[in-house]
CSV table of C-alpha atoms and ligand atoms in Angstrom, one decimal:
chain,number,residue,atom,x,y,z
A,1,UNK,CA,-153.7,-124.0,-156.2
A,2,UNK,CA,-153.4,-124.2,-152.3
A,3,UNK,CA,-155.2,-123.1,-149.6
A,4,UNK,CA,-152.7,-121.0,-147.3
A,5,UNK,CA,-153.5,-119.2,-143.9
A,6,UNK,CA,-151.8,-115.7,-143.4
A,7,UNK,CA,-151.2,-114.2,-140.0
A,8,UNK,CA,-150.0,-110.7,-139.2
A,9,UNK,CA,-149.4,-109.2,-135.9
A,10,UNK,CA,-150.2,-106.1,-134.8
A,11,UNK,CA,-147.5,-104.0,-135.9
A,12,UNK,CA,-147.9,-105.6,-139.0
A,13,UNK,CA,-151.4,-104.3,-139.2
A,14,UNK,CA,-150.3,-101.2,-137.1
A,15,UNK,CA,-151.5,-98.2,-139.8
A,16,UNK,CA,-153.9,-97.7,-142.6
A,17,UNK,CA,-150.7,-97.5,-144.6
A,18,UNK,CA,-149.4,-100.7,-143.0
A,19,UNK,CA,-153.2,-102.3,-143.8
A,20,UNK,CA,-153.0,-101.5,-147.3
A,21,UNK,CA,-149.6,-103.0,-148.0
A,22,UNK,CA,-151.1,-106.4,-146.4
A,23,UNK,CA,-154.2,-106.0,-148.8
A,24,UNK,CA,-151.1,-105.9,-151.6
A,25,UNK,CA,-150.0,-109.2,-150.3
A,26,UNK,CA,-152.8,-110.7,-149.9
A,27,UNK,CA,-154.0,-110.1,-153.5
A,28,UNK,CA,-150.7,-111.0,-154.9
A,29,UNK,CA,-151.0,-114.6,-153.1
A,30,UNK,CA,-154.9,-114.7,-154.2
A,31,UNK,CA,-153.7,-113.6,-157.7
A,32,UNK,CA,-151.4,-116.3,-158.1
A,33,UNK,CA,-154.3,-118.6,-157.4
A,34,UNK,CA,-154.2,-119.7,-154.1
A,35,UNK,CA,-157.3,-120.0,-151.7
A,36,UNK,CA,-156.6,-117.6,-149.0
A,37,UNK,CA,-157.9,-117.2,-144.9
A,38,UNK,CA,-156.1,-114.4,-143.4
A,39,UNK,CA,-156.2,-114.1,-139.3
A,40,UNK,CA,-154.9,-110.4,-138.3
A,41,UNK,CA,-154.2,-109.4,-134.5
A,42,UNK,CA,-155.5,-105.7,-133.4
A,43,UNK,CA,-153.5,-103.0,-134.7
A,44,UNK,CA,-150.5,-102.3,-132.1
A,45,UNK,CA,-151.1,-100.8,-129.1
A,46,UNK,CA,-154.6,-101.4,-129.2
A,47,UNK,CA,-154.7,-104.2,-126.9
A,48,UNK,CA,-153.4,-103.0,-124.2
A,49,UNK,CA,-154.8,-100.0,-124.4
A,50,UNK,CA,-158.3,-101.4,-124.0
A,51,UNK,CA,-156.9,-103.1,-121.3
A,52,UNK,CA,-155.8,-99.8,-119.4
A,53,UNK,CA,-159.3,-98.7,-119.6
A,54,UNK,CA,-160.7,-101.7,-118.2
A,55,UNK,CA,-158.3,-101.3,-114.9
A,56,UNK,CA,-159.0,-97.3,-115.0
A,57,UNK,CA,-162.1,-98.5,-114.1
A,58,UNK,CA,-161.7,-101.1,-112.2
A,59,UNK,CA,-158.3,-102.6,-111.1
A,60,UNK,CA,-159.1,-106.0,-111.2
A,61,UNK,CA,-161.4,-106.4,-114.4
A,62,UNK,CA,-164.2,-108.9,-114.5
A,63,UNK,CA,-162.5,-111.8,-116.6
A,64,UNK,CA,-166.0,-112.1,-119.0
A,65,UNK,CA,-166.2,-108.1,-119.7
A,66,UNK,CA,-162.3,-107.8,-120.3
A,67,UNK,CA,-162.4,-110.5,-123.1
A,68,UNK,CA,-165.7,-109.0,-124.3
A,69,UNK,CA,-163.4,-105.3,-124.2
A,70,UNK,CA,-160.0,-107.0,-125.7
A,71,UNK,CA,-161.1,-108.8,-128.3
A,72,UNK,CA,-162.5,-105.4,-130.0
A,73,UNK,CA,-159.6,-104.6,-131.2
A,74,UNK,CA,-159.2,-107.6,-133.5
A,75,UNK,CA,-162.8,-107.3,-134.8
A,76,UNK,CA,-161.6,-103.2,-136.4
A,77,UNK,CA,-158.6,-105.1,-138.1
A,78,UNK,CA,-160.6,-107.3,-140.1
A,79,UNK,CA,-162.9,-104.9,-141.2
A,80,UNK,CA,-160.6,-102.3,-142.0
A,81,UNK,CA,-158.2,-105.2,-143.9
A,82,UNK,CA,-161.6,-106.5,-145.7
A,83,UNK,CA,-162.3,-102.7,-146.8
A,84,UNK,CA,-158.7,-102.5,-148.0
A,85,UNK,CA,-159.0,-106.0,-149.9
A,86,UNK,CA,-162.0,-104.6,-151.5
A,87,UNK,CA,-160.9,-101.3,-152.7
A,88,UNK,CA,-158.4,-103.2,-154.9
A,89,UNK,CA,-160.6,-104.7,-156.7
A,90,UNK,CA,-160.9,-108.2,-154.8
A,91,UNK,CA,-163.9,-109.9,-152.9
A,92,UNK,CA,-163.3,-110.2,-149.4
A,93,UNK,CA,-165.4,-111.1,-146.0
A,94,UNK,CA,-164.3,-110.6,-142.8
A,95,UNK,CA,-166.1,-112.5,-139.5
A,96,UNK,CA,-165.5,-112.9,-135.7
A,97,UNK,CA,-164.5,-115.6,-134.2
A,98,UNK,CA,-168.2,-116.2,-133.1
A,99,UNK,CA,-169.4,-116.2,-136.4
A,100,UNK,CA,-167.4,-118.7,-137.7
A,101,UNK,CA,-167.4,-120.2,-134.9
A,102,UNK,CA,-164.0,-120.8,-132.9
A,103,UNK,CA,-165.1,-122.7,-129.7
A,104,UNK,CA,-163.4,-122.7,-126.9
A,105,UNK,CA,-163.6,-123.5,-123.2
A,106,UNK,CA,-165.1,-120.7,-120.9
A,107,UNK,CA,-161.6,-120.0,-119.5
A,108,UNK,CA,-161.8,-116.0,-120.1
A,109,UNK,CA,-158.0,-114.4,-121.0
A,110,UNK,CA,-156.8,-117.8,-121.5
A,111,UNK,CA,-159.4,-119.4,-123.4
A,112,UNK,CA,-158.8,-122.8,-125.6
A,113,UNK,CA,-160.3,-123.8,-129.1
A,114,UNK,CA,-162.0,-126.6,-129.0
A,115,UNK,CA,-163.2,-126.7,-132.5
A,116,UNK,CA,-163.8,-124.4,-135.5
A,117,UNK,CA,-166.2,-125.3,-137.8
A,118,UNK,CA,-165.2,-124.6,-141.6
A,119,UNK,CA,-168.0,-124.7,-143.3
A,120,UNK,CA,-168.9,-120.7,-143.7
A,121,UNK,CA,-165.5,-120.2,-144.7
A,122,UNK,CA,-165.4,-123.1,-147.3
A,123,UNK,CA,-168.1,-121.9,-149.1
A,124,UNK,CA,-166.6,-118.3,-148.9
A,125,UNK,CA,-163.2,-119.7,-150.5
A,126,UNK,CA,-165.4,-121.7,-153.2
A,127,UNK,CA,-167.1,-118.6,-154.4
A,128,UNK,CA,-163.3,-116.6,-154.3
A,129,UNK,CA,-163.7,-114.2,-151.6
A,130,UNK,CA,-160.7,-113.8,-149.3
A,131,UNK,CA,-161.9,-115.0,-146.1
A,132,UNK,CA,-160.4,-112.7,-142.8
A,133,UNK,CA,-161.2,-113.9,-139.7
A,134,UNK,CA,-160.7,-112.4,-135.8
A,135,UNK,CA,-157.2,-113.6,-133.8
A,136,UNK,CA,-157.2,-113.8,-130.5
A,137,UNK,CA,-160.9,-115.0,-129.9
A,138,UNK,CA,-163.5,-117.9,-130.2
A,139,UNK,CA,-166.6,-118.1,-128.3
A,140,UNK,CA,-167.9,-120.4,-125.7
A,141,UNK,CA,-170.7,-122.7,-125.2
A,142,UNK,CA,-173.1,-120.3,-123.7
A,143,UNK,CA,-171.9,-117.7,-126.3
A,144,UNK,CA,-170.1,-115.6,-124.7
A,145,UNK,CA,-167.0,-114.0,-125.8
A,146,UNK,CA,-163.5,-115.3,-124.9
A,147,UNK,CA,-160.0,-114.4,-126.1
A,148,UNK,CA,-157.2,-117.1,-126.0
A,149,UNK,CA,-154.2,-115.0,-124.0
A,150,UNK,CA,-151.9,-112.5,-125.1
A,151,UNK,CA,-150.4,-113.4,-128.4
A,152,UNK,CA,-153.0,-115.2,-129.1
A,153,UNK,CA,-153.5,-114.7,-132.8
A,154,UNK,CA,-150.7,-116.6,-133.6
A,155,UNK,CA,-152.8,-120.3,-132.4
A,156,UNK,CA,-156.2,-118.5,-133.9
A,157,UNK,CA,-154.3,-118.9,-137.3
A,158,UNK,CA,-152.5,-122.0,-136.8
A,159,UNK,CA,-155.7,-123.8,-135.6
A,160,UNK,CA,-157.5,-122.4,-138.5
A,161,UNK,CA,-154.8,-123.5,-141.2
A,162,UNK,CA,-155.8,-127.2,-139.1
A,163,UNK,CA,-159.4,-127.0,-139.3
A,164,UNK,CA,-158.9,-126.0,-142.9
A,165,UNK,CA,-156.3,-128.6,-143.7
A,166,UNK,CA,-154.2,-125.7,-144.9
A,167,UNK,CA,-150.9,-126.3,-147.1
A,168,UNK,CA,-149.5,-123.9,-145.3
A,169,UNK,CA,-149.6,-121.1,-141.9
A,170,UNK,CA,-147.9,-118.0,-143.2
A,171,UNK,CA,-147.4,-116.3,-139.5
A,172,UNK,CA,-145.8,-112.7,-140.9
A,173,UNK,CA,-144.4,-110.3,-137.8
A,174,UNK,CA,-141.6,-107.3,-137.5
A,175,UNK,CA,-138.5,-109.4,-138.0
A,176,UNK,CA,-138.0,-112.0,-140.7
A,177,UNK,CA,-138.4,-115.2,-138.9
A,178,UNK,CA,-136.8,-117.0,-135.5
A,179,UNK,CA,-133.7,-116.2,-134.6
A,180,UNK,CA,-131.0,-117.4,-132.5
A,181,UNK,CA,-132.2,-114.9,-129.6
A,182,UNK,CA,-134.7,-111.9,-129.7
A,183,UNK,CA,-132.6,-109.9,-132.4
A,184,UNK,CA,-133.7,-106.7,-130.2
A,185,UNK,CA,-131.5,-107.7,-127.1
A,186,UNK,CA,-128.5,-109.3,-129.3
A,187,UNK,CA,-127.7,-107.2,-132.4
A,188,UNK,CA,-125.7,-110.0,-134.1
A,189,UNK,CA,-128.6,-113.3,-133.7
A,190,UNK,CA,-128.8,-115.2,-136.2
A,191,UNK,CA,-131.9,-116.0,-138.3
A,192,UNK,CA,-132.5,-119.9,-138.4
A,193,UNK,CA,-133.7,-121.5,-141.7
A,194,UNK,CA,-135.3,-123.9,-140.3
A,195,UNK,CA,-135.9,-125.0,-136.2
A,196,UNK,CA,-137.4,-128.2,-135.2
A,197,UNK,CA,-140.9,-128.5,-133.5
A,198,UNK,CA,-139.3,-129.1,-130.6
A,199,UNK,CA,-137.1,-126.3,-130.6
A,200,UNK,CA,-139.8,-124.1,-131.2
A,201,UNK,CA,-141.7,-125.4,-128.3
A,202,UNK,CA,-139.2,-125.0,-125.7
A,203,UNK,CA,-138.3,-121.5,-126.8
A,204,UNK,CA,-141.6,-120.3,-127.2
A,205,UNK,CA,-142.3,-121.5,-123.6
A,206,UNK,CA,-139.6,-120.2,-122.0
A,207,UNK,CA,-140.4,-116.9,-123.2
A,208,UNK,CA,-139.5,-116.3,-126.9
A,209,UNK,CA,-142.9,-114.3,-127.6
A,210,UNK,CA,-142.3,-114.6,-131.8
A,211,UNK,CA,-144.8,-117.4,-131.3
A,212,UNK,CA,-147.6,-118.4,-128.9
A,213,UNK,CA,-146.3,-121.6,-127.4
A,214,UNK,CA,-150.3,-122.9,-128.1
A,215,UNK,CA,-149.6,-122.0,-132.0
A,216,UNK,CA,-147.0,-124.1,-131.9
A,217,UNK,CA,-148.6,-127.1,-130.0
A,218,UNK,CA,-151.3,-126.8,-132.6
A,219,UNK,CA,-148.6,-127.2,-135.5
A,220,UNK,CA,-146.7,-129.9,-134.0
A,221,UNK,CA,-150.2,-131.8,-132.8
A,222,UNK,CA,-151.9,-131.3,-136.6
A,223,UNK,CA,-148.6,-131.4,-138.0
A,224,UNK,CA,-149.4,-127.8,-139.9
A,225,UNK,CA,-146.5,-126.8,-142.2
A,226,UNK,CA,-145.8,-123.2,-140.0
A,227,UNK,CA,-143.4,-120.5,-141.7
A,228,UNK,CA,-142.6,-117.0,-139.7
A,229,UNK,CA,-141.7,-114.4,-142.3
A,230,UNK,CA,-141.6,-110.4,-142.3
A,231,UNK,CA,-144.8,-108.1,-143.4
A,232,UNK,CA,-142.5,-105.3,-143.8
A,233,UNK,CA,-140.6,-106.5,-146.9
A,234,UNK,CA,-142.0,-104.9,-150.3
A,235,UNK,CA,-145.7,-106.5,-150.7
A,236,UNK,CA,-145.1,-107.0,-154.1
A,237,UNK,CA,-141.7,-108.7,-153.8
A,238,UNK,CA,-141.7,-112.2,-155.9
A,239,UNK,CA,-143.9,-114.8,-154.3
A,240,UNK,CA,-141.4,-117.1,-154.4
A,241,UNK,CA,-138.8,-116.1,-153.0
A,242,UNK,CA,-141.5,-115.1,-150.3
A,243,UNK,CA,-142.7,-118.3,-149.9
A,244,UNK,CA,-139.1,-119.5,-149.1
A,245,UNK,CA,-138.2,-116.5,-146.7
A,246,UNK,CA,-138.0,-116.5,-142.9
A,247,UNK,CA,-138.1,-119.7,-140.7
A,248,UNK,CA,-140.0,-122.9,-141.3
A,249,UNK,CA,-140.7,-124.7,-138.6
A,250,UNK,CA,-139.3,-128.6,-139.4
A,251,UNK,CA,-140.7,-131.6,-138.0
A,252,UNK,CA,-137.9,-133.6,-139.2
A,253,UNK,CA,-134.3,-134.2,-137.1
A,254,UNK,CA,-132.3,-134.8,-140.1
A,255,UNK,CA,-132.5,-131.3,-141.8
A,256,UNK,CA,-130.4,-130.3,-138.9
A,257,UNK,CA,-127.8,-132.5,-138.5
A,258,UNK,CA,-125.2,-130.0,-139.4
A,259,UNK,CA,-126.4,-128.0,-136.9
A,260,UNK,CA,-125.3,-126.4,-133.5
A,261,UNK,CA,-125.8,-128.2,-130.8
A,262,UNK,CA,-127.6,-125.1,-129.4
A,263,UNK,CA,-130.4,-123.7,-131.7
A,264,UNK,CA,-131.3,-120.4,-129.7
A,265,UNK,CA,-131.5,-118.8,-126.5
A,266,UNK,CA,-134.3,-117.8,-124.6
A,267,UNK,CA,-134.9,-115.0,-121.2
A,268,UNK,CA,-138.0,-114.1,-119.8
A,269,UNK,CA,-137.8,-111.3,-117.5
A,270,UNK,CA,-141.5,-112.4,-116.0
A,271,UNK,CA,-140.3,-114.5,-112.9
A,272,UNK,CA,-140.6,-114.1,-109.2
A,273,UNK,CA,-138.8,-116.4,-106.8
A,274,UNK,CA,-140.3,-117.8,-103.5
A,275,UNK,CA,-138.3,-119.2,-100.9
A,276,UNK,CA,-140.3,-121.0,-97.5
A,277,UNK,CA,-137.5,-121.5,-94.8
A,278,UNK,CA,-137.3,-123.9,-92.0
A,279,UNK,CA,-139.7,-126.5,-93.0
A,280,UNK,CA,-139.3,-129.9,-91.6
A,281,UNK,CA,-138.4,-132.3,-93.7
A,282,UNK,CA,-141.3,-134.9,-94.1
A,283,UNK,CA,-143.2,-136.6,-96.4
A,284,UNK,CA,-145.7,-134.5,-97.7
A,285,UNK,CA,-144.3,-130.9,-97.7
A,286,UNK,CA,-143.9,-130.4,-101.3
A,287,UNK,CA,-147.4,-131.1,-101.3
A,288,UNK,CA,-148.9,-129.3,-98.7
A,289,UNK,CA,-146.5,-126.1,-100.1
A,290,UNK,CA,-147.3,-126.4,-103.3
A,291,UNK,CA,-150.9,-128.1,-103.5
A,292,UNK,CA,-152.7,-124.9,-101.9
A,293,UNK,CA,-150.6,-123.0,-105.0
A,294,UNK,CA,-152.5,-124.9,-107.3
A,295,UNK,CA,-155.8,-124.8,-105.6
A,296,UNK,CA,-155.3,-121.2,-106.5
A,297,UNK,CA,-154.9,-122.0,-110.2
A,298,UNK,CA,-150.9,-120.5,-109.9
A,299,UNK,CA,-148.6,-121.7,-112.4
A,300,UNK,CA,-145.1,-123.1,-110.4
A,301,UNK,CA,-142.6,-123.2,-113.0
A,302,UNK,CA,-139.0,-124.2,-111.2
A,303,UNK,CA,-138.7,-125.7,-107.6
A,304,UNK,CA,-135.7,-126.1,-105.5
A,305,UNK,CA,-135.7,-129.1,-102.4
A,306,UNK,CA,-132.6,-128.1,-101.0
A,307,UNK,CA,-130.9,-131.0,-98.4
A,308,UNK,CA,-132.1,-131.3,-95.0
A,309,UNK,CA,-129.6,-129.7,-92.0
A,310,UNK,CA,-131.1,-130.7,-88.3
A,311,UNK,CA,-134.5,-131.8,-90.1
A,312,UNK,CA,-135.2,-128.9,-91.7
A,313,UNK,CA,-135.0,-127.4,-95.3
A,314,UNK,CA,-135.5,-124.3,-97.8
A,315,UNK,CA,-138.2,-124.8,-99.9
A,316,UNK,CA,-137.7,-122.4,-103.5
A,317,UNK,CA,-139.6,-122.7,-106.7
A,318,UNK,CA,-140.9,-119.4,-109.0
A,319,UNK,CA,-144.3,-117.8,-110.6
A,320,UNK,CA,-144.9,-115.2,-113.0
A,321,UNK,CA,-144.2,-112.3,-111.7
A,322,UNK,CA,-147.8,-111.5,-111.8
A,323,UNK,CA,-149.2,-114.0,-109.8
A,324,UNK,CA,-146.3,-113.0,-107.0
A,325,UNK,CA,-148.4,-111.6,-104.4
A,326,UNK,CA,-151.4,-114.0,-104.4
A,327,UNK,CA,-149.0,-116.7,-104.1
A,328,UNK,CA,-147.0,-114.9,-101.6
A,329,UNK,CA,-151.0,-114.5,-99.5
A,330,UNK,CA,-151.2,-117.8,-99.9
A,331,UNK,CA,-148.6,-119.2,-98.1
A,332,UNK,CA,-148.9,-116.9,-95.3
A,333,UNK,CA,-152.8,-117.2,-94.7
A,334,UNK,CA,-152.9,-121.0,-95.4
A,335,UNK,CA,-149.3,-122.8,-95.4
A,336,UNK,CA,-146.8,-121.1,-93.3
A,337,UNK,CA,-148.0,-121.7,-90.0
A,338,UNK,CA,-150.0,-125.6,-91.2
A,339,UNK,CA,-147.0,-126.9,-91.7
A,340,UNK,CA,-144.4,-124.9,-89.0
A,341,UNK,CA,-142.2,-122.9,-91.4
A,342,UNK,CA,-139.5,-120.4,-90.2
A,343,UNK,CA,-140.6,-117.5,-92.6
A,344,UNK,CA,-141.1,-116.9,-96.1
A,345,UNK,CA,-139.3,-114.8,-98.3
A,346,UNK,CA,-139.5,-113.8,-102.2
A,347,UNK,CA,-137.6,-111.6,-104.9
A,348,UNK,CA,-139.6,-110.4,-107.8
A,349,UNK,CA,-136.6,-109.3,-109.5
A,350,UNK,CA,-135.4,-111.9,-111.4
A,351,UNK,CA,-135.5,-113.8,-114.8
A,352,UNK,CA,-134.5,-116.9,-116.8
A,353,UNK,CA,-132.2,-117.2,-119.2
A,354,UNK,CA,-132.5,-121.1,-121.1
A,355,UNK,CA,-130.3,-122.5,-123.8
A,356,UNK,CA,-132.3,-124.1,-126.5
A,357,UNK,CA,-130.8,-127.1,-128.7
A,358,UNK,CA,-131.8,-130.7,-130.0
A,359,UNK,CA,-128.4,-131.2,-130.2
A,360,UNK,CA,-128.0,-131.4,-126.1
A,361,UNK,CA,-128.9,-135.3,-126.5
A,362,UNK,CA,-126.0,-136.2,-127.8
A,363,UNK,CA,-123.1,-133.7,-126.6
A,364,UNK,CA,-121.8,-133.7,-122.9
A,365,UNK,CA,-120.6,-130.3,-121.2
A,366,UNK,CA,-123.3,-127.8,-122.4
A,367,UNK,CA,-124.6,-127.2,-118.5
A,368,UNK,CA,-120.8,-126.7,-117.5
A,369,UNK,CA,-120.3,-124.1,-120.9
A,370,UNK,CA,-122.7,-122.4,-119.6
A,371,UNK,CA,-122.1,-122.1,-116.1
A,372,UNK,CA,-119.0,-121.3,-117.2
A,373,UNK,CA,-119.7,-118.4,-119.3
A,374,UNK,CA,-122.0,-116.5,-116.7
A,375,UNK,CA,-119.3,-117.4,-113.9
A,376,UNK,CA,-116.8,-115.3,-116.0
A,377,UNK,CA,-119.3,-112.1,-116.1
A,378,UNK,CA,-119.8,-112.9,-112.4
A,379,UNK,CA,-123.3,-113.6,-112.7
A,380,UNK,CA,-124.6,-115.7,-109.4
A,381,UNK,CA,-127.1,-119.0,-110.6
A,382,UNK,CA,-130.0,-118.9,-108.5
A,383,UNK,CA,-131.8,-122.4,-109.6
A,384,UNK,CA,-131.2,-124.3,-112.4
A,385,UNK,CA,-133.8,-126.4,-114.3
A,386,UNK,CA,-133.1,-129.2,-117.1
A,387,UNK,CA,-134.5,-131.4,-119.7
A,388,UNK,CA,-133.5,-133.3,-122.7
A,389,UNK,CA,-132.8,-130.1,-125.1
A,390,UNK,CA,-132.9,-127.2,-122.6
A,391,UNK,CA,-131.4,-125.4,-119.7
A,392,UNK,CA,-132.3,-123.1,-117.7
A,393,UNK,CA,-130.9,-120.9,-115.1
A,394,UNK,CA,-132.7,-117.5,-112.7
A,395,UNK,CA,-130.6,-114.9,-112.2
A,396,UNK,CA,-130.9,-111.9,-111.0
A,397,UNK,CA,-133.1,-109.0,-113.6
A,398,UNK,CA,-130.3,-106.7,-113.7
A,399,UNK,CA,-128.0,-109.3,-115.6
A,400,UNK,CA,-129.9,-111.0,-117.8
A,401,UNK,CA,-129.4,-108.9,-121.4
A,402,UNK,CA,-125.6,-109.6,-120.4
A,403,UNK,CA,-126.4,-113.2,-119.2
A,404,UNK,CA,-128.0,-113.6,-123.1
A,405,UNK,CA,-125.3,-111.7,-124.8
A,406,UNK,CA,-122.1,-113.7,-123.1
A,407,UNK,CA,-124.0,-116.9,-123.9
A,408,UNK,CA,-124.7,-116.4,-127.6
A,409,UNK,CA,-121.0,-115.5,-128.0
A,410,UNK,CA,-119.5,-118.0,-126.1
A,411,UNK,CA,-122.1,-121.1,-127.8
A,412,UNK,CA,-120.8,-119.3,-131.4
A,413,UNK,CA,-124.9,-118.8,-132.1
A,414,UNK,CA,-123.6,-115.6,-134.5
A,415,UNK,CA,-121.9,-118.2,-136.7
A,416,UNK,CA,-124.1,-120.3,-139.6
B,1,ADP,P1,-146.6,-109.9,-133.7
B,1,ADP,O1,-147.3,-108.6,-133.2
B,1,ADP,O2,-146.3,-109.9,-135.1
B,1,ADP,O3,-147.3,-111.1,-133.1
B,1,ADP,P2,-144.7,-110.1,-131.5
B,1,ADP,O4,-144.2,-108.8,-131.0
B,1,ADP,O5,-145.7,-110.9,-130.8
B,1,ADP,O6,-145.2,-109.8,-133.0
B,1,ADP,O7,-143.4,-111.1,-131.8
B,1,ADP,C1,-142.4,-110.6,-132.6
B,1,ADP,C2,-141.2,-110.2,-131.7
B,1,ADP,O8,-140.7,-111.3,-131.0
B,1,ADP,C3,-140.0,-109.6,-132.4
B,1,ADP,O9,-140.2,-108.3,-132.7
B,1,ADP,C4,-138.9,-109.9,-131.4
B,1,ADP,O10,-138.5,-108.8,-130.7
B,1,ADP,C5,-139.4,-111.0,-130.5
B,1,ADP,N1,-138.6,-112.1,-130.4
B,1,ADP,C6,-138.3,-112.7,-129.2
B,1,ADP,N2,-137.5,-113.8,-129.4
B,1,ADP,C7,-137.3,-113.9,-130.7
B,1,ADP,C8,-136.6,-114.8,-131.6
B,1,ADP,N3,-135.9,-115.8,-131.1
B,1,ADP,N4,-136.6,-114.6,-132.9
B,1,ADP,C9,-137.3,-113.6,-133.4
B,1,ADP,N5,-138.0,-112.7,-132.7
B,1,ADP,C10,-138.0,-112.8,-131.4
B,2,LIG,N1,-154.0,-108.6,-129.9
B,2,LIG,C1,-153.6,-109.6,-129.0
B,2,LIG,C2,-152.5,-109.2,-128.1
B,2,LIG,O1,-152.0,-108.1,-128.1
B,2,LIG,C3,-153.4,-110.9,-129.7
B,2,LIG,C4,-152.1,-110.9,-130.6
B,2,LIG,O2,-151.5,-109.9,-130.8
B,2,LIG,O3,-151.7,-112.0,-131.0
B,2,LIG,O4,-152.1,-110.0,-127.2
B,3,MG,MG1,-147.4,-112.0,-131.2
């Protein structure tokens, strides 16, 4: 007998149909005697549309009342999922984040957990009731309601399975585990057995959404045994052959030594680009560029010091896409004219495109593959970022579903 942690995402919890069929699941992993917690996301769609309603009524929602709003939708999927548990004859309990309680900071839409205390659910799991408990949300010091950022479920039910010391963190989705590239943009990626911690991290923050990039800092940091898996195979389908399905993610190097050297590839089509022209090159200007940027609590993600002509130089590094125009007012209320800039100029039309791969360390003449492969679709590089197991490259919007597609055929990622 084991204590596992199921997750399932919102299209996984999507109908009362779809509900049901994780009830069936459920019960079949309770039935085989294992202790279960199960952490379900709102049913699809529901998240943003309580979000749309916020802004219909006003555009820029009050950060406390929109996480008070969002996090709704998770507290109808654990009651409905509770209902279906106990219509088939099992005991179940379902329980928001608060009541547990998940703490977390009081950063509102991007909240972290701080602690959950396991007690409640313990005692729950001792008397054999299924325990169900809110994604997306914990609650802060002073009590208020906070939710952790979209896709946020995923690191509800990874820092559960911690708290609980959980044998495993069953995180079940749409597609049947992590594949080489979002299997909607490349018809032919590959599902990976297994990827390394470190794999996972990159490509989860560099934009693969299959996991939060928190979840997985929360597996690698409490070393929780994570699998992703499908909720839309048959419910009743053989545990365990279920249990061995979809992708774990490994914390070990040597599973993969027959490996590729690249592991997956990665785009995110959330990127603006900011360019600050004519700046005199002195000590100090990366700071007094990019230090106000931070004193607005903007994210800079790549940056680009190009060489000095006359004593000037171009400045360049990117946001999300969202945070485009506040970092854009920024620069032109308090940098531009501080430091004597020539202008300032930005595209929000662009997106990365990384290569992911453990394997990097210890072959040469991945960068030049690459470069190689988008110079043949004639795709121009804007910046280019590296580290040990990654790289990255912005291009323009319009090219990156080809950018992804030339590059998993040219690094063979099709091929086991
Ligand atoms: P859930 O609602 O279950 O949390 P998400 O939509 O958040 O599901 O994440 C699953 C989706 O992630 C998939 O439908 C797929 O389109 C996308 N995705 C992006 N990159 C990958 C990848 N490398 N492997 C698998 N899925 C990926
Ligand atoms: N329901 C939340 C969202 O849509 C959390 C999640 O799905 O993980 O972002
Ligand atoms: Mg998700």
């Amino acid at each position: 007998m084991a204590l596992i942690v199921h997750k399932y995402g919102g299209t996984s919890m999507g109908s009362t149909e779809r509900i049901k069929n994780v009830a069936r699941r459920v019960a079949k992993w309770h039935d085989a005697g294992h202790q279960i917690v199960v952490v379900p996301s709102a049913m699809s769609g529901e998240t943003n549309r309580l979000i749309a309603l916020a802004k219909e009524i006003m555009p820029q929602p009050d950060p406390r009342e929109l996480d008070m709003l969002a996090s709704t939708g998770e507290q109808v999927s654990v009651a409905l999922l509770s209902m279906a548990l106990q219509t088939i004859g099992k005991q179940a309990v379902s329980y928001a984040g608060w009541q547990v309680p998940i703490k977390t900071d009081s950063a509102y839409t991007k909240a972290r957990i701080q602690s959950i205390d396991d007690a409640r659910v313990r005692k729950d799991l001792a008397a054999g009731r299924i325990v169900i408990i809110t994604g997306f949300q914990g609650v802060d010091e002073e009590g208020n309601i906070t939710t952790l950022g979209r896709g946020g479920s995923d690191t509800s039910a990874v820092a559960v399975a911690a708290a609980l010391k959980a044998q495993e963190c069953l995180i079940y989705t749409d597609v049947d585990g992590v594949y080489t590239t979002d299997p909607r943009v490349v018809s032919e990626a590959r599902r990976l057995r297994t990827v390394t911690f470190e794999e996972m991290l990159e490509l989860a923050s560099l934009g693969s959404k299959v996991l939060q990039i928190r979840s997985v800092e929360f597996a690698g940091n409490y070393k929780v045994p994570t699998r992703v898996l499908s909720s839309l195979t048959d419910p009743l389908m053989p545990l365990e052959e279920e249990a061995t399905s979809g992708t774990l993610i490994s914390f070990e190097e040597d599973t993969h030594m027959e490996q590729a050297v690249i592991s997956g590839i990665a785009f995110n089509r959330d990127e603006a680009k900011i360019t600050v022209l004519g700046v005199p090159d002195k000590p100090g200007i990366a700071y007094q560029i990019l230090g106000p940027i931070a004193d607005a609590n903007i994210e800079v993600d790549m940056i680009i010091q190009n060489q000095s002509v006359e004593g000037k130089t171009d400045f360049t590094f990117t946001v999300a896409r969202g945070e485009y125009a506040k970092a854009m007012d920024v620069l032109n209320k308090s940098v531009k004219e501080h430091i004597g800039a020539g202008s300032i100029v930005g595209d929000t039309k662009v997106s990365k495109v990384s290569v992911v791969g453990v394997g990097m360390r210890s072959h040469v003449g991945i960068a030049s593959q690459m470069f190689r492969t988008l110079s043949e679709e004639g795709i121009n590089i804007q910046m280019i970022s590296t580290s040990e197991i990654k790289i990255s490259v912005l291009i323009d919007e319009k090219y990156m579903e080809l950018a992804v597609r030339a590059l998993h055929k040219a690094f063979d990622l099709e091929k086991a």
